C-alpha positions as a printed Julia matrix, in Angstrom:
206×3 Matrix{Float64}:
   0.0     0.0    0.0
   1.61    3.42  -0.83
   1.81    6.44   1.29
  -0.92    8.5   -0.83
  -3.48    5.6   -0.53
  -2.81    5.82   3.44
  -3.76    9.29   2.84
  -6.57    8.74   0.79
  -8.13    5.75   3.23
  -7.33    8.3    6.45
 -10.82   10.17   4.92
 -12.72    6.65   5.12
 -14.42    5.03   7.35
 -13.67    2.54   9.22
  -9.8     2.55   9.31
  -8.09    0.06   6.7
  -4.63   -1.52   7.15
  -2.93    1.51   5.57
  -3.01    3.25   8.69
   0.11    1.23   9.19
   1.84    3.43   6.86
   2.14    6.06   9.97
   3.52    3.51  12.08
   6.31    2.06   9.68
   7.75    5.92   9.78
   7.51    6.54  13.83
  10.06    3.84  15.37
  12.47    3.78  12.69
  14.74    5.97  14.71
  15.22    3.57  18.28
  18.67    3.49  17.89
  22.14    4.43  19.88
  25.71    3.58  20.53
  27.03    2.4   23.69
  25.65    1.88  26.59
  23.79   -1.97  26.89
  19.92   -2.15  26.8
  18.18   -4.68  29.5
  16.83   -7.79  29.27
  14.29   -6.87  31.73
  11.11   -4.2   29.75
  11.45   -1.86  33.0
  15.64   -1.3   32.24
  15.38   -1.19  28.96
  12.27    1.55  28.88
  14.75    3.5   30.71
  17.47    2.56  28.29
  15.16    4.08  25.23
  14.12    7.54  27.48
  17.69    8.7   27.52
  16.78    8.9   23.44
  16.92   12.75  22.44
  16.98   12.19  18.37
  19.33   11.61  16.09
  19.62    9.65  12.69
  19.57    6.56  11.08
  19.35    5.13   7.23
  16.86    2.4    6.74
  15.65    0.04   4.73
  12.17   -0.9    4.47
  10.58   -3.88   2.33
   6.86   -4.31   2.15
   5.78   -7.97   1.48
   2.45   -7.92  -0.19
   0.29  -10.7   -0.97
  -0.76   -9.27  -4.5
   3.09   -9.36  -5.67
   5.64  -11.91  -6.09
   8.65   -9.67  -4.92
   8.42   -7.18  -1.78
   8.46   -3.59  -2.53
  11.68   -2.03  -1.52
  12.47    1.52  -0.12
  15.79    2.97   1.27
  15.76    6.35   2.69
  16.89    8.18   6.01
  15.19    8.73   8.93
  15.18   12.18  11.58
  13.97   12.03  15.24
  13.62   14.47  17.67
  12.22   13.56  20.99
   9.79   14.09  22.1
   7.43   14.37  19.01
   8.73   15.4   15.74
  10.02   12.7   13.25
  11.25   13.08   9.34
  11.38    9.94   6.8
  12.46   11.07   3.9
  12.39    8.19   0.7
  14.88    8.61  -1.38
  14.3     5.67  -3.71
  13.14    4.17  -5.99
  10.67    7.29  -5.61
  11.5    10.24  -3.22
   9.15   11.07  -1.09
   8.88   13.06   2.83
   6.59   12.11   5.58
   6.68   14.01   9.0
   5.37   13.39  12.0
   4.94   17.23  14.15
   3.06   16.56  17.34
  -0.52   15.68  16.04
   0.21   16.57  12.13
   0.85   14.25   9.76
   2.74   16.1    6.69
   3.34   13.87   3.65
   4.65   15.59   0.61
   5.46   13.5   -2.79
   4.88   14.22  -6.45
   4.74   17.94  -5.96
   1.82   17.89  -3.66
   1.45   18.15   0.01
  -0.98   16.3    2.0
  -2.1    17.34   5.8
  -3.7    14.97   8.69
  -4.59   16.32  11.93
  -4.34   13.38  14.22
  -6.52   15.11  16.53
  -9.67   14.15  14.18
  -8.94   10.73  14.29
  -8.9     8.85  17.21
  -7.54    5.26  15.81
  -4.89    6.92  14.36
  -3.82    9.3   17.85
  -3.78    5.87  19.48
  -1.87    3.95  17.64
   0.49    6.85  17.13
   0.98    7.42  20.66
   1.55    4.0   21.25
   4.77    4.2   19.44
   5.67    7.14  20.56
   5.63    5.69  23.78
   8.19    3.38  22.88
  10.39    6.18  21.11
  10.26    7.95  24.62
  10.33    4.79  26.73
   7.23    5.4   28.54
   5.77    1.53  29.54
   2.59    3.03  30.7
   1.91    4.66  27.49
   2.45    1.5   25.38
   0.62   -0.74  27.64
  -2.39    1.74  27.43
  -2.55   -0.45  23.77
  -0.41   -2.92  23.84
   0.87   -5.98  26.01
   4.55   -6.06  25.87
   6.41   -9.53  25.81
  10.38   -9.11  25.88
  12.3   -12.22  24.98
  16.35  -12.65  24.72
  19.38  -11.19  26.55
  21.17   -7.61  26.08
  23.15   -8.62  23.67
  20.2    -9.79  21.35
  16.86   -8.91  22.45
  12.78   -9.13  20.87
  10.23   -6.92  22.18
   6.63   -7.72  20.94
   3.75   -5.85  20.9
   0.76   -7.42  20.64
  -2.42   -4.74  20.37
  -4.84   -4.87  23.47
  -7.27   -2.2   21.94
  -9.54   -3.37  19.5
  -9.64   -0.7   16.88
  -5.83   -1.12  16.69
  -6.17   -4.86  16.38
  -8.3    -4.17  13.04
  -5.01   -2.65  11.53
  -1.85   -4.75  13.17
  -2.15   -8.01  14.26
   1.39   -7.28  15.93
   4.56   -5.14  15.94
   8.55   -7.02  16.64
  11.22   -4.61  17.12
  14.61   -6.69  17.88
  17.9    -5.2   19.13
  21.33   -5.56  20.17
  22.29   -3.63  23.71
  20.5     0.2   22.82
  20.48   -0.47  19.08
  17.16   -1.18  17.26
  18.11   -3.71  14.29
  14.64   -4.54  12.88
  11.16   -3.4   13.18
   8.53   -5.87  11.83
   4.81   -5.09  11.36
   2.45   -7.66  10.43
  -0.89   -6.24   9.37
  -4.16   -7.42  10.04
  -4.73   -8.68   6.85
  -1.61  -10.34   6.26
   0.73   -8.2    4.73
   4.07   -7.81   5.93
   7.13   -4.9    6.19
  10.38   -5.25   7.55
  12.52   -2.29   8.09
  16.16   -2.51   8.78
  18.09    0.71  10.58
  21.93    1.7   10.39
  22.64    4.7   12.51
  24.34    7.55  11.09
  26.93    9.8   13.04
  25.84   13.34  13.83
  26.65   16.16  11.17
């Protein structure tokens, strides 16, 4: 599903899977040098609040069941806690979504597109869910989500698995996997099957 159908379907109702779009953009920027992350979800919620911003290049691939090869998208990513995120495409198409507080900005083909999250409530809860894990804020995420955290510092899975139903009609679940404070992966499986997998290399600070 591209970006402009996720802002087409955002003026339907109910919600489709393309609200997922917004989510493959928000966590793509969990990542850090140094210090360890925890095995245990307290520690390592504090590990990811120490997260100010900074950048990261990604890769994301979008396995759809109505093609035989996954979509693929490389671009880099721009976060800046506690609220503001850039993803910026810049192949095979370029393309910029940002995330500022509760507006959704996406501009591509020499149009821009505006979403006030405020006006939709699925979307402002799924959104803060992530952000919740951007900031490291447990309560937050498990206002949505149960957490399950598997693995050791060195090589650790947390799962979220959505506990409110209007959520659960877009994401049947969300894996982000890790090594000590750096996010390696971010899976989302949809609800109705489709799959993207985003991989993250941080970049060193102009």
């Amino acid at each position: 599903m591209t970006l402009l159908r996720f802002f087409r379907a955002f003026r339907a109702t109910p919600f489709r899977a393309s609200i997922a779009a917004l989510g493959l953009a928000l966590p793509l920027v969990l990542f850090s040098t140094g210090a360890q992350a925890a095995f245990d979800i307290a520690q390592l919620m504090q590990e990811l609040a120490q997260h100010k911003g900074g950048r990261a290049s990604f890769v994301e691939k979008k396995y759809l069941a109505i093609l035989d090869k996954p979509l693929i998208t490389k671009g880099e990513m721009r976060y800046q806690a506690p609220d503001r995120l850039e993803k910026r495409s810049t192949g095979p198409k370029p393309e910029v979504m940002i995330l500022d507080k509760d507006t959704l900005t996406l501009e591509r083909d020499q149009k821009t597109y505006t979403i006030s999250l405020s006006q939709q409530p699925a979307a402002r809860a799924f959104v803060d869910s992530i952000r919740g894990t951007l900031s490291g804020d447990r309560s937050a995420l498990e206002k949505n989500y149960l957490l399950h955290l598997s693995g050791t510092r060195e090589q650790w899975v947390l799962t979220l698995l959505p506990s409110d139903s209007q959520i659960a009609t877009l994401v049947q679940r969300i894996t982000v996997s890790g090594r000590q404070r750096q996010i390696a992966t971010i899976e989302y499986l949809l609800a109705d099957g489709d799959r993207t997998v985003l991989s993250i290399e941080p970049l060193n600070q102009p």
